[in-house]
Amino acid sequence: MTHKSWLTTFLEMAVIVFISALLGIAWNRTLLADAWRGAPAGQAAPVSQQVAQGAQQAEALPMPIALAQVKELHDSGQAVLVDARSATSFAKEHIAGARSLPLEEASRQATPQLKGVAKDSVIIAYCNGFSCHDSMELGKLLIKAGYGSVYVFEGGLPEWRDGGYPTSGGKQ
Amino acid sequence: MKGVSSSMISLALRIALGAIFIYAALPKIADPVAFAGSVAAYRILPYFWSYLTAAVLPFLELTCGVLLILGVRVRSGALIIGALNVVFMAALAAAMIRGLDIDCGCFRQDGPKTAPWVALVRDAFFLAMTAAVLRYERLRIR
């Protein structure tokens, strides 16, 4: 293969990557805009690395987690699910086994604490689905409070319920 | 006769590899948030980059898969697929070394869990298919 032929191939590859990136970004523009707003400038390392570096106090963000992984961690008891919605909404319905820590209540505390939950536990915050940002905010507060493995389940209660997984509550 | 069977094998490999990558791309395009969760589970990329990867990667897989099936820019498409396979294998190996018990997130995001080592073997097979496609393509354009 000639030098020129390789150059053509690399140019073609660059064009394919560029067009695919444009398509992907255009297709997911709303999702990416939301993710970008949740990501402060200068964010450069995942939560786990920042914890290791002791730099998590500043601007660390919880990591996203998908329904399948939430279900697995829920079933194996490896994670603590935290409901960021109001106590009233929690009483009506919540993911089975979850505990309530409304964002409003957590915001009032200097360092929100989850009683009986070790700082190295896996914590999954959720609220009312993609339009609800309380879980992300609660996740940030929990990271600031020193919890090292904090995730946000952005599908929240609606996705969990739609998946046919167990919920508790029912109090009006 | 030999030329005919060789071109048939080449065509079959190309279409199979293209179809696999289109099949892998579609569920990720349909549910980018779940795929972002799968990407984040590897604990390699920071928050926003998990989403950016989840947004772009499936379209790259789809484009390359379509090019392979159509027989257009085969060498470039196959080289990108090969490079993607190498990246996937590195990420899976890193997950295995760190003892992460995660789903590979390769195809369906809500299906049964695929262990990293199974996905690693599968990706090695796809990489071999890619090498074969590239070899046949080189022979064809000679």
PDB file of C-alpha atoms in Angstrom:
ATOM      1  CA  MET A   1       0.000   0.000   0.000  1.00  0.00           C
ATOM      2  CA  THR A   2       1.394   3.364  -0.996  1.00  0.00           C
ATOM      3  CA  HIS A   3       1.975   6.338   1.237  1.00  0.00           C
ATOM      4  CA  LYS A   4      -0.725   8.257  -0.649  1.00  0.00           C
ATOM      5  CA  SER A   5      -3.202   5.439  -0.260  1.00  0.00           C
ATOM      6  CA  TRP A   6      -2.676   5.399   3.535  1.00  0.00           C
ATOM      7  CA  LEU A   7      -3.136   9.151   3.667  1.00  0.00           C
ATOM      8  CA  THR A   8      -6.450   8.813   1.812  1.00  0.00           C
ATOM      9  CA  THR A   9      -7.550   6.098   4.244  1.00  0.00           C
ATOM     10  CA  PHE A  10      -6.717   8.208   7.287  1.00  0.00           C
ATOM     11  CA  LEU A  11      -8.551  11.174   5.806  1.00  0.00           C
ATOM     12  CA  GLU A  12     -11.587   8.985   5.144  1.00  0.00           C
ATOM     13  CA  MET A  13     -11.438   7.671   8.720  1.00  0.00           C
ATOM     14  CA  ALA A  14     -11.282  11.214  10.072  1.00  0.00           C
ATOM     15  CA  VAL A  15     -14.303  12.216   7.992  1.00  0.00           C
ATOM     16  CA  ILE A  16     -16.278   9.145   9.155  1.00  0.00           C
ATOM     17  CA  VAL A  17     -15.471   9.891  12.814  1.00  0.00           C
ATOM     18  CA  PHE A  18     -16.318  13.570  12.347  1.00  0.00           C
ATOM     19  CA  ILE A  19     -19.677  12.903  10.665  1.00  0.00           C
ATOM     20  CA  SER A  20     -20.596  10.254  13.256  1.00  0.00           C
ATOM     21  CA  ALA A  21     -19.702  12.632  16.077  1.00  0.00           C
ATOM     22  CA  LEU A  22     -21.830  15.376  14.540  1.00  0.00           C
ATOM     23  CA  LEU A  23     -24.769  12.982  14.115  1.00  0.00           C
ATOM     24  CA  GLY A  24     -24.428  11.686  17.682  1.00  0.00           C
ATOM     25  CA  ILE A  25     -24.143  15.143  19.205  1.00  0.00           C
ATOM     26  CA  ALA A  26     -27.074  16.485  17.158  1.00  0.00           C
ATOM     27  CA  TRP A  27     -29.253  13.471  17.982  1.00  0.00           C
ATOM     28  CA  ASN A  28     -28.507  13.716  21.723  1.00  0.00           C
ATOM     29  CA  ARG A  29     -28.197  17.509  21.964  1.00  0.00           C
ATOM     30  CA  THR A  30     -30.749  17.874  24.804  1.00  0.00           C
ATOM     31  CA  LEU A  31     -29.227  15.078  26.858  1.00  0.00           C
ATOM     32  CA  LEU A  32     -25.717  16.433  26.341  1.00  0.00           C
ATOM     33  CA  ALA A  33     -26.807  19.964  27.228  1.00  0.00           C
ATOM     34  CA  ASP A  34     -28.297  18.648  30.483  1.00  0.00           C
ATOM     35  CA  ALA A  35     -25.169  16.633  31.237  1.00  0.00           C
ATOM     36  CA  TRP A  36     -23.001  19.660  30.459  1.00  0.00           C
ATOM     37  CA  ARG A  37     -24.993  21.888  32.804  1.00  0.00           C
ATOM     38  CA  GLY A  38     -24.457  19.318  35.524  1.00  0.00           C
ATOM     39  CA  ALA A  39     -20.732  19.298  34.817  1.00  0.00           C
ATOM     40  CA  PRO A  40     -18.854  22.326  36.079  1.00  0.00           C
ATOM     41  CA  ALA A  41     -15.939  23.554  33.993  1.00  0.00           C
ATOM     42  CA  GLY A  42     -12.652  21.986  34.934  1.00  0.00           C
ATOM     43  CA  GLN A  43     -14.214  18.642  35.861  1.00  0.00           C
ATOM     44  CA  ALA A  44     -11.502  16.251  34.806  1.00  0.00           C
ATOM     45  CA  ALA A  45     -11.570  13.100  36.885  1.00  0.00           C
ATOM     46  CA  PRO A  46     -14.203  10.568  37.953  1.00  0.00           C
ATOM     47  CA  VAL A  47     -15.457  10.574  41.523  1.00  0.00           C
ATOM     48  CA  SER A  48     -13.342   7.598  42.524  1.00  0.00           C
ATOM     49  CA  GLN A  49     -10.128   9.291  41.385  1.00  0.00           C
ATOM     50  CA  GLN A  50     -11.052  12.552  43.039  1.00  0.00           C
ATOM     51  CA  VAL A  51     -11.748  10.751  46.294  1.00  0.00           C
ATOM     52  CA  ALA A  52      -8.339   9.142  46.040  1.00  0.00           C
ATOM     53  CA  GLN A  53      -6.802  12.542  45.472  1.00  0.00           C
ATOM     54  CA  GLY A  54      -8.756  14.068  48.344  1.00  0.00           C
ATOM     55  CA  ALA A  55     -10.124  16.693  45.978  1.00  0.00           C
ATOM     56  CA  GLN A  56     -13.760  15.679  46.013  1.00  0.00           C
ATOM     57  CA  GLN A  57     -14.877  18.541  48.200  1.00  0.00           C
ATOM     58  CA  ALA A  58     -14.801  21.085  45.400  1.00  0.00           C
ATOM     59  CA  GLU A  59     -16.749  20.083  42.337  1.00  0.00           C
ATOM     60  CA  ALA A  60     -17.127  16.306  42.183  1.00  0.00           C
ATOM     61  CA  LEU A  61     -20.223  14.951  40.492  1.00  0.00           C
ATOM     62  CA  PRO A  62     -22.056  11.717  41.065  1.00  0.00           C
ATOM     63  CA  MET A  63     -21.737   9.222  38.226  1.00  0.00           C
ATOM     64  CA  PRO A  64     -24.760   8.122  36.179  1.00  0.00           C
ATOM     65  CA  ILE A  65     -26.002   4.571  36.669  1.00  0.00           C
ATOM     66  CA  ALA A  66     -28.409   2.580  34.512  1.00  0.00           C
ATOM     67  CA  LEU A  67     -31.555   0.706  35.572  1.00  0.00           C
ATOM     68  CA  ALA A  68     -29.994  -2.753  35.131  1.00  0.00           C
ATOM     69  CA  GLN A  69     -27.129  -1.933  37.469  1.00  0.00           C
ATOM     70  CA  VAL A  70     -29.430  -0.265  40.005  1.00  0.00           C
ATOM     71  CA  LYS A  71     -31.579  -3.403  40.048  1.00  0.00           C
ATOM     72  CA  GLU A  72     -28.568  -5.639  40.534  1.00  0.00           C
ATOM     73  CA  LEU A  73     -27.119  -3.539  43.361  1.00  0.00           C
ATOM     74  CA  HIS A  74     -30.587  -3.242  44.917  1.00  0.00           C
ATOM     75  CA  ASP A  75     -31.200  -6.997  44.826  1.00  0.00           C
ATOM     76  CA  SER A  76     -27.770  -7.879  46.181  1.00  0.00           C
ATOM     77  CA  GLY A  77     -28.053  -5.276  48.938  1.00  0.00           C
ATOM     78  CA  GLN A  78     -24.778  -3.685  47.860  1.00  0.00           C
ATOM     79  CA  ALA A  79     -26.172  -0.177  47.567  1.00  0.00           C
ATOM     80  CA  VAL A  80     -28.239   2.242  49.616  1.00  0.00           C
ATOM     81  CA  LEU A  81     -30.950   3.871  47.526  1.00  0.00           C
ATOM     82  CA  VAL A  82     -31.787   7.410  48.593  1.00  0.00           C
ATOM     83  CA  ASP A  83     -34.982   9.158  47.495  1.00  0.00           C
ATOM     84  CA  ALA A  84     -34.379  12.883  46.963  1.00  0.00           C
ATOM     85  CA  ARG A  85     -38.091  13.782  46.640  1.00  0.00           C
ATOM     86  CA  SER A  86     -40.271  15.255  49.348  1.00  0.00           C
ATOM     87  CA  ALA A  87     -41.325  13.148  52.343  1.00  0.00           C
ATOM     88  CA  THR A  88     -44.935  13.240  51.065  1.00  0.00           C
ATOM     89  CA  SER A  89     -43.970  11.844  47.654  1.00  0.00           C
ATOM     90  CA  PHE A  90     -41.818   9.226  49.388  1.00  0.00           C
ATOM     91  CA  ALA A  91     -44.756   8.166  51.554  1.00  0.00           C
ATOM     92  CA  LYS A  92     -46.962   7.749  48.477  1.00  0.00           C
ATOM     93  CA  GLU A  93     -44.524   5.572  46.566  1.00  0.00           C
ATOM     94  CA  HIS A  94     -40.809   4.840  46.534  1.00  0.00           C
ATOM     95  CA  ILE A  95     -38.404   2.162  45.386  1.00  0.00           C
ATOM     96  CA  ALA A  96     -38.700  -0.760  47.787  1.00  0.00           C
ATOM     97  CA  GLY A  97     -35.988  -0.559  50.417  1.00  0.00           C
ATOM     98  CA  ALA A  98     -35.056   3.046  49.637  1.00  0.00           C
ATOM     99  CA  ARG A  99     -34.648   5.641  52.365  1.00  0.00           C
ATOM    100  CA  SER A 100     -35.849   9.195  52.255  1.00  0.00           C
ATOM    101  CA  LEU A 101     -33.580  12.230  52.274  1.00  0.00           C
ATOM    102  CA  PRO A 102     -35.421  15.118  50.602  1.00  0.00           C
ATOM    103  CA  LEU A 103     -33.094  17.559  48.867  1.00  0.00           C
ATOM    104  CA  GLU A 104     -34.712  20.424  50.777  1.00  0.00           C
ATOM    105  CA  GLU A 105     -33.863  18.780  54.097  1.00  0.00           C
ATOM    106  CA  ALA A 106     -30.340  17.852  53.005  1.00  0.00           C
ATOM    107  CA  SER A 107     -29.695  21.412  51.797  1.00  0.00           C
ATOM    108  CA  ARG A 108     -30.532  22.767  55.257  1.00  0.00           C
ATOM    109  CA  GLN A 109     -27.830  20.623  56.866  1.00  0.00           C
ATOM    110  CA  ALA A 110     -24.202  21.661  56.612  1.00  0.00           C
ATOM    111  CA  THR A 111     -23.149  18.078  55.874  1.00  0.00           C
ATOM    112  CA  PRO A 112     -26.114  15.771  55.222  1.00  0.00           C
ATOM    113  CA  GLN A 113     -25.709  12.407  56.918  1.00  0.00           C
ATOM    114  CA  LEU A 114     -27.353   9.077  56.285  1.00  0.00           C
ATOM    115  CA  LYS A 115     -27.674   7.391  59.667  1.00  0.00           C
ATOM    116  CA  GLY A 116     -25.979   4.018  59.824  1.00  0.00           C
ATOM    117  CA  VAL A 117     -24.482   4.310  56.340  1.00  0.00           C
ATOM    118  CA  ALA A 118     -20.691   4.066  56.107  1.00  0.00           C
ATOM    119  CA  LYS A 119     -18.894   6.718  54.074  1.00  0.00           C
ATOM    120  CA  ASP A 120     -17.550   4.094  51.662  1.00  0.00           C
ATOM    121  CA  SER A 121     -20.981   2.591  50.924  1.00  0.00           C
ATOM    122  CA  VAL A 122     -22.396   2.706  47.423  1.00  0.00           C
ATOM    123  CA  ILE A 123     -25.192   5.276  47.405  1.00  0.00           C
ATOM    124  CA  ILE A 124     -27.677   5.718  44.574  1.00  0.00           C
ATOM    125  CA  ALA A 125     -29.751   8.895  44.579  1.00  0.00           C
ATOM    126  CA  TYR A 126     -32.944   9.098  42.540  1.00  0.00           C
ATOM    127  CA  CYS A 127     -35.995  11.272  42.136  1.00  0.00           C
ATOM    128  CA  ASN A 128     -38.745  11.689  39.543  1.00  0.00           C
ATOM    129  CA  GLY A 129     -36.930  10.843  36.328  1.00  0.00           C
ATOM    130  CA  PHE A 130     -35.058  12.792  33.719  1.00  0.00           C
ATOM    131  CA  SER A 131     -36.827  16.109  34.252  1.00  0.00           C
ATOM    132  CA  CYS A 132     -35.957  16.041  37.959  1.00  0.00           C
ATOM    133  CA  HIS A 133     -32.525  17.313  39.004  1.00  0.00           C
ATOM    134  CA  ASP A 134     -32.925  16.882  42.788  1.00  0.00           C
ATOM    135  CA  SER A 135     -31.105  13.534  42.753  1.00  0.00           C
ATOM    136  CA  MET A 136     -28.071  15.124  41.064  1.00  0.00           C
ATOM    137  CA  GLU A 137     -28.081  17.974  43.612  1.00  0.00           C
ATOM    138  CA  LEU A 138     -28.471  15.534  46.504  1.00  0.00           C
ATOM    139  CA  GLY A 139     -25.650  13.428  45.075  1.00  0.00           C
ATOM    140  CA  LYS A 140     -23.352  16.462  45.031  1.00  0.00           C
ATOM    141  CA  LEU A 141     -24.233  17.266  48.665  1.00  0.00           C
ATOM    142  CA  LEU A 142     -23.522  13.679  49.715  1.00  0.00           C
ATOM    143  CA  ILE A 143     -20.136  13.757  47.982  1.00  0.00           C
ATOM    144  CA  LYS A 144     -19.345  17.002  49.778  1.00  0.00           C
ATOM    145  CA  ALA A 145     -20.384  15.311  53.022  1.00  0.00           C
ATOM    146  CA  GLY A 146     -17.674  12.717  52.405  1.00  0.00           C
ATOM    147  CA  TYR A 147     -19.507   9.808  50.783  1.00  0.00           C
ATOM    148  CA  GLY A 148     -17.149   8.307  48.243  1.00  0.00           C
ATOM    149  CA  SER A 149     -19.289   6.209  45.867  1.00  0.00           C
ATOM    150  CA  VAL A 150     -22.329   8.245  44.941  1.00  0.00           C
ATOM    151  CA  TYR A 151     -24.354   7.518  41.802  1.00  0.00           C
ATOM    152  CA  VAL A 152     -27.410   9.130  40.282  1.00  0.00           C
ATOM    153  CA  PHE A 153     -30.132   6.969  38.781  1.00  0.00           C
ATOM    154  CA  GLU A 154     -31.534   9.499  36.351  1.00  0.00           C
ATOM    155  CA  GLY A 155     -34.441   7.327  35.202  1.00  0.00           C
ATOM    156  CA  GLY A 156     -35.619   7.467  38.817  1.00  0.00           C
ATOM    157  CA  LEU A 157     -38.884   6.105  40.154  1.00  0.00           C
ATOM    158  CA  PRO A 158     -40.725   6.240  36.762  1.00  0.00           C
ATOM    159  CA  GLU A 159     -38.154   4.044  34.990  1.00  0.00           C
ATOM    160  CA  TRP A 160     -37.966   1.666  37.972  1.00  0.00           C
ATOM    161  CA  ARG A 161     -41.752   1.351  38.057  1.00  0.00           C
ATOM    162  CA  ASP A 162     -41.957   0.908  34.261  1.00  0.00           C
ATOM    163  CA  GLY A 163     -39.413  -1.901  34.571  1.00  0.00           C
ATOM    164  CA  GLY A 164     -41.936  -3.735  36.765  1.00  0.00           C
ATOM    165  CA  TYR A 165     -39.673  -3.612  39.810  1.00  0.00           C
ATOM    166  CA  PRO A 166     -40.984  -3.421  43.387  1.00  0.00           C
ATOM    167  CA  THR A 167     -42.084  -0.198  45.010  1.00  0.00           C
ATOM    168  CA  SER A 168     -43.411   0.514  48.495  1.00  0.00           C
ATOM    169  CA  GLY A 169     -45.670   3.139  49.969  1.00  0.00           C
ATOM    170  CA  GLY A 170     -49.265   3.913  49.131  1.00  0.00           C
ATOM    171  CA  LYS A 171     -49.944   6.362  51.946  1.00  0.00           C
ATOM    172  CA  GLN A 172     -52.016   9.344  50.837  1.00  0.00           C
TER     173      GLN A 172
ATOM    174  CA  MET B   1     -13.700 -20.790  -8.868  1.00  0.00           C
ATOM    175  CA  LYS B   2     -11.244 -19.962  -6.125  1.00  0.00           C
ATOM    176  CA  GLY B   3     -11.786 -16.260  -6.834  1.00  0.00           C
ATOM    177  CA  VAL B   4     -15.561 -16.676  -6.604  1.00  0.00           C
ATOM    178  CA  SER B   5     -15.473 -18.501  -3.254  1.00  0.00           C
ATOM    179  CA  SER B   6     -12.955 -16.014  -1.903  1.00  0.00           C
ATOM    180  CA  SER B   7     -15.140 -13.075  -2.862  1.00  0.00           C
ATOM    181  CA  MET B   8     -18.178 -14.821  -1.323  1.00  0.00           C
ATOM    182  CA  ILE B   9     -16.314 -15.311   1.977  1.00  0.00           C
ATOM    183  CA  SER B  10     -15.200 -11.693   1.852  1.00  0.00           C
ATOM    184  CA  LEU B  11     -18.769 -10.511   1.231  1.00  0.00           C
ATOM    185  CA  ALA B  12     -20.185 -12.727   4.008  1.00  0.00           C
ATOM    186  CA  LEU B  13     -17.583 -11.532   6.524  1.00  0.00           C
ATOM    187  CA  ARG B  14     -18.135  -7.903   5.604  1.00  0.00           C
ATOM    188  CA  ILE B  15     -21.924  -8.140   5.918  1.00  0.00           C
ATOM    189  CA  ALA B  16     -21.739 -10.150   9.152  1.00  0.00           C
ATOM    190  CA  LEU B  17     -19.354  -7.663  10.786  1.00  0.00           C
ATOM    191  CA  GLY B  18     -21.414  -4.711   9.564  1.00  0.00           C
ATOM    192  CA  ALA B  19     -24.638  -6.285  10.834  1.00  0.00           C
ATOM    193  CA  ILE B  20     -23.094  -7.010  14.253  1.00  0.00           C
ATOM    194  CA  PHE B  21     -22.079  -3.378  14.657  1.00  0.00           C
ATOM    195  CA  ILE B  22     -25.463  -2.066  13.500  1.00  0.00           C
ATOM    196  CA  TYR B  23     -27.130  -4.503  15.913  1.00  0.00           C
ATOM    197  CA  ALA B  24     -24.854  -3.209  18.689  1.00  0.00           C
ATOM    198  CA  ALA B  25     -25.524   0.443  17.846  1.00  0.00           C
ATOM    199  CA  LEU B  26     -29.336   0.540  17.668  1.00  0.00           C
ATOM    200  CA  PRO B  27     -30.217  -0.234  21.325  1.00  0.00           C
ATOM    201  CA  LYS B  28     -27.593   2.275  22.470  1.00  0.00           C
ATOM    202  CA  ILE B  29     -29.054   4.971  20.213  1.00  0.00           C
ATOM    203  CA  ALA B  30     -32.511   4.139  21.554  1.00  0.00           C
ATOM    204  CA  ASP B  31     -31.414   4.448  25.201  1.00  0.00           C
ATOM    205  CA  PRO B  32     -28.350   6.714  25.489  1.00  0.00           C
ATOM    206  CA  VAL B  33     -28.826   7.324  29.226  1.00  0.00           C
ATOM    207  CA  ALA B  34     -28.643   3.611  29.991  1.00  0.00           C
ATOM    208  CA  PHE B  35     -25.564   3.328  27.792  1.00  0.00           C
ATOM    209  CA  ALA B  36     -24.001   6.319  29.610  1.00  0.00           C
ATOM    210  CA  GLY B  37     -24.587   4.348  32.804  1.00  0.00           C
ATOM    211  CA  SER B  38     -22.817   1.345  31.302  1.00  0.00           C
ATOM    212  CA  VAL B  39     -19.891   3.547  30.197  1.00  0.00           C
ATOM    213  CA  ALA B  40     -19.709   5.138  33.652  1.00  0.00           C
ATOM    214  CA  ALA B  41     -19.647   1.694  35.280  1.00  0.00           C
ATOM    215  CA  TYR B  42     -16.146   1.195  33.850  1.00  0.00           C
ATOM    216  CA  ARG B  43     -15.023   4.167  35.996  1.00  0.00           C
ATOM    217  CA  ILE B  44     -12.655   5.414  33.312  1.00  0.00           C
ATOM    218  CA  LEU B  45     -14.294   8.590  32.043  1.00  0.00           C
ATOM    219  CA  PRO B  46     -15.541  11.609  33.987  1.00  0.00           C
ATOM    220  CA  TYR B  47     -19.241  12.463  34.192  1.00  0.00           C
ATOM    221  CA  PHE B  48     -19.816  14.486  30.999  1.00  0.00           C
ATOM    222  CA  TRP B  49     -17.512  12.283  28.936  1.00  0.00           C
ATOM    223  CA  SER B  50     -19.598   9.223  29.777  1.00  0.00           C
ATOM    224  CA  TYR B  51     -22.531  10.983  28.139  1.00  0.00           C
ATOM    225  CA  LEU B  52     -20.502  12.238  25.168  1.00  0.00           C
ATOM    226  CA  THR B  53     -19.185   8.722  24.551  1.00  0.00           C
ATOM    227  CA  ALA B  54     -22.706   7.336  24.860  1.00  0.00           C
ATOM    228  CA  ALA B  55     -23.901   9.928  22.331  1.00  0.00           C
ATOM    229  CA  VAL B  56     -21.181   9.500  19.708  1.00  0.00           C
ATOM    230  CA  LEU B  57     -19.970   5.890  19.899  1.00  0.00           C
ATOM    231  CA  PRO B  58     -23.215   4.216  18.724  1.00  0.00           C
ATOM    232  CA  PHE B  59     -23.353   6.490  15.668  1.00  0.00           C
ATOM    233  CA  LEU B  60     -19.759   5.597  14.846  1.00  0.00           C
ATOM    234  CA  GLU B  61     -20.637   1.899  15.120  1.00  0.00           C
ATOM    235  CA  LEU B  62     -23.737   2.450  12.970  1.00  0.00           C
ATOM    236  CA  THR B  63     -21.901   4.418  10.261  1.00  0.00           C
ATOM    237  CA  CYS B  64     -19.085   1.876  10.003  1.00  0.00           C
ATOM    238  CA  GLY B  65     -21.565  -1.019   9.994  1.00  0.00           C
ATOM    239  CA  VAL B  66     -23.545   0.567   7.151  1.00  0.00           C
ATOM    240  CA  LEU B  67     -20.361   1.278   5.150  1.00  0.00           C
ATOM    241  CA  LEU B  68     -19.252  -2.357   5.499  1.00  0.00           C
ATOM    242  CA  ILE B  69     -22.617  -3.692   4.379  1.00  0.00           C
ATOM    243  CA  LEU B  70     -22.799  -1.294   1.428  1.00  0.00           C
ATOM    244  CA  GLY B  71     -19.200  -2.053   0.474  1.00  0.00           C
ATOM    245  CA  VAL B  72     -18.309   1.644   0.513  1.00  0.00           C
ATOM    246  CA  ARG B  73     -15.005   2.833   2.060  1.00  0.00           C
ATOM    247  CA  VAL B  74     -14.569  -0.672   3.460  1.00  0.00           C
ATOM    248  CA  ARG B  75     -10.947  -0.280   4.495  1.00  0.00           C
ATOM    249  CA  SER B  76     -11.596   2.898   6.472  1.00  0.00           C
ATOM    250  CA  GLY B  77     -14.747   1.509   8.100  1.00  0.00           C
ATOM    251  CA  ALA B  78     -13.037  -1.759   9.020  1.00  0.00           C
ATOM    252  CA  LEU B  79      -9.993   0.035  10.441  1.00  0.00           C
ATOM    253  CA  ILE B  80     -12.250   2.146  12.691  1.00  0.00           C
ATOM    254  CA  ILE B  81     -14.116  -0.987  13.797  1.00  0.00           C
ATOM    255  CA  GLY B  82     -10.777  -2.656  14.521  1.00  0.00           C
ATOM    256  CA  ALA B  83      -9.637   0.349  16.549  1.00  0.00           C
ATOM    257  CA  LEU B  84     -12.934   0.365  18.466  1.00  0.00           C
ATOM    258  CA  ASN B  85     -12.506  -3.328  19.253  1.00  0.00           C
ATOM    259  CA  VAL B  86      -9.011  -2.681  20.608  1.00  0.00           C
ATOM    260  CA  VAL B  87     -10.365   0.137  22.818  1.00  0.00           C
ATOM    261  CA  PHE B  88     -13.243  -2.079  24.018  1.00  0.00           C
ATOM    262  CA  MET B  89     -10.806  -4.886  24.856  1.00  0.00           C
ATOM    263  CA  ALA B  90      -8.541  -2.506  26.780  1.00  0.00           C
ATOM    264  CA  ALA B  91     -11.513  -1.182  28.780  1.00  0.00           C
ATOM    265  CA  LEU B  92     -12.749  -4.708  29.512  1.00  0.00           C
ATOM    266  CA  ALA B  93      -9.277  -5.847  30.550  1.00  0.00           C
ATOM    267  CA  ALA B  94      -8.986  -2.817  32.851  1.00  0.00           C
ATOM    268  CA  ALA B  95     -12.369  -3.674  34.394  1.00  0.00           C
ATOM    269  CA  MET B  96     -11.260  -7.273  34.959  1.00  0.00           C
ATOM    270  CA  ILE B  97      -7.936  -6.227  36.510  1.00  0.00           C
ATOM    271  CA  ARG B  98      -9.732  -3.835  38.877  1.00  0.00           C
ATOM    272  CA  GLY B  99     -12.228  -6.563  39.808  1.00  0.00           C
ATOM    273  CA  LEU B 100     -15.272  -4.585  38.618  1.00  0.00           C
ATOM    274  CA  ASP B 101     -18.335  -6.814  38.492  1.00  0.00           C
ATOM    275  CA  ILE B 102     -20.118  -4.991  35.674  1.00  0.00           C
ATOM    276  CA  ASP B 103     -22.123  -5.676  32.555  1.00  0.00           C
ATOM    277  CA  CYS B 104     -20.078  -5.049  29.412  1.00  0.00           C
ATOM    278  CA  GLY B 105     -22.830  -2.808  27.959  1.00  0.00           C
ATOM    279  CA  CYS B 106     -21.936  -4.068  24.486  1.00  0.00           C
ATOM    280  CA  PHE B 107     -25.391  -4.728  23.042  1.00  0.00           C
ATOM    281  CA  ARG B 108     -28.742  -4.464  24.857  1.00  0.00           C
ATOM    282  CA  GLN B 109     -28.536  -2.264  27.931  1.00  0.00           C
ATOM    283  CA  ASP B 110     -31.307  -4.020  29.857  1.00  0.00           C
ATOM    284  CA  GLY B 111     -30.599  -7.628  28.884  1.00  0.00           C
ATOM    285  CA  PRO B 112     -28.879 -10.337  30.875  1.00  0.00           C
ATOM    286  CA  LYS B 113     -25.471  -9.429  32.220  1.00  0.00           C
ATOM    287  CA  THR B 114     -22.442 -10.295  30.075  1.00  0.00           C
ATOM    288  CA  ALA B 115     -19.260 -10.773  32.106  1.00  0.00           C
ATOM    289  CA  PRO B 116     -16.188  -8.787  30.967  1.00  0.00           C
ATOM    290  CA  TRP B 117     -14.179 -11.918  30.094  1.00  0.00           C
ATOM    291  CA  VAL B 118     -16.964 -13.216  27.807  1.00  0.00           C
ATOM    292  CA  ALA B 119     -17.106  -9.831  26.089  1.00  0.00           C
ATOM    293  CA  LEU B 120     -13.319  -9.809  25.798  1.00  0.00           C
ATOM    294  CA  VAL B 121     -13.291 -13.169  23.989  1.00  0.00           C
ATOM    295  CA  ARG B 122     -16.141 -11.994  21.753  1.00  0.00           C
ATOM    296  CA  ASP B 123     -14.282  -8.788  20.880  1.00  0.00           C
ATOM    297  CA  ALA B 124     -11.153 -10.802  20.041  1.00  0.00           C
ATOM    298  CA  PHE B 125     -13.304 -12.791  17.596  1.00  0.00           C
ATOM    299  CA  PHE B 126     -14.673  -9.558  16.070  1.00  0.00           C
ATOM    300  CA  LEU B 127     -11.112  -8.263  15.780  1.00  0.00           C
ATOM    301  CA  ALA B 128     -10.114 -11.418  13.885  1.00  0.00           C
ATOM    302  CA  MET B 129     -13.117 -10.899  11.578  1.00  0.00           C
ATOM    303  CA  THR B 130     -12.001  -7.302  11.002  1.00  0.00           C
ATOM    304  CA  ALA B 131      -8.485  -8.458  10.140  1.00  0.00           C
ATOM    305  CA  ALA B 132      -9.927 -10.946   7.649  1.00  0.00           C
ATOM    306  CA  VAL B 133     -12.124  -8.250   6.058  1.00  0.00           C
ATOM    307  CA  LEU B 134      -9.084  -5.971   5.720  1.00  0.00           C
ATOM    308  CA  ARG B 135      -7.036  -8.794   4.189  1.00  0.00           C
ATOM    309  CA  TYR B 136      -9.681  -9.648   1.603  1.00  0.00           C
ATOM    310  CA  GLU B 137     -10.124  -5.946   0.829  1.00  0.00           C
ATOM    311  CA  ARG B 138      -6.385  -5.569   0.217  1.00  0.00           C
ATOM    312  CA  LEU B 139      -6.396  -8.564  -2.132  1.00  0.00           C
ATOM    313  CA  ARG B 140      -9.447  -7.180  -3.950  1.00  0.00           C
ATOM    314  CA  ILE B 141      -7.976  -3.755  -4.697  1.00  0.00           C
ATOM    315  CA  ARG B 142      -4.599  -5.138  -5.778  1.00  0.00           C
TER     316      ARG B 142
END
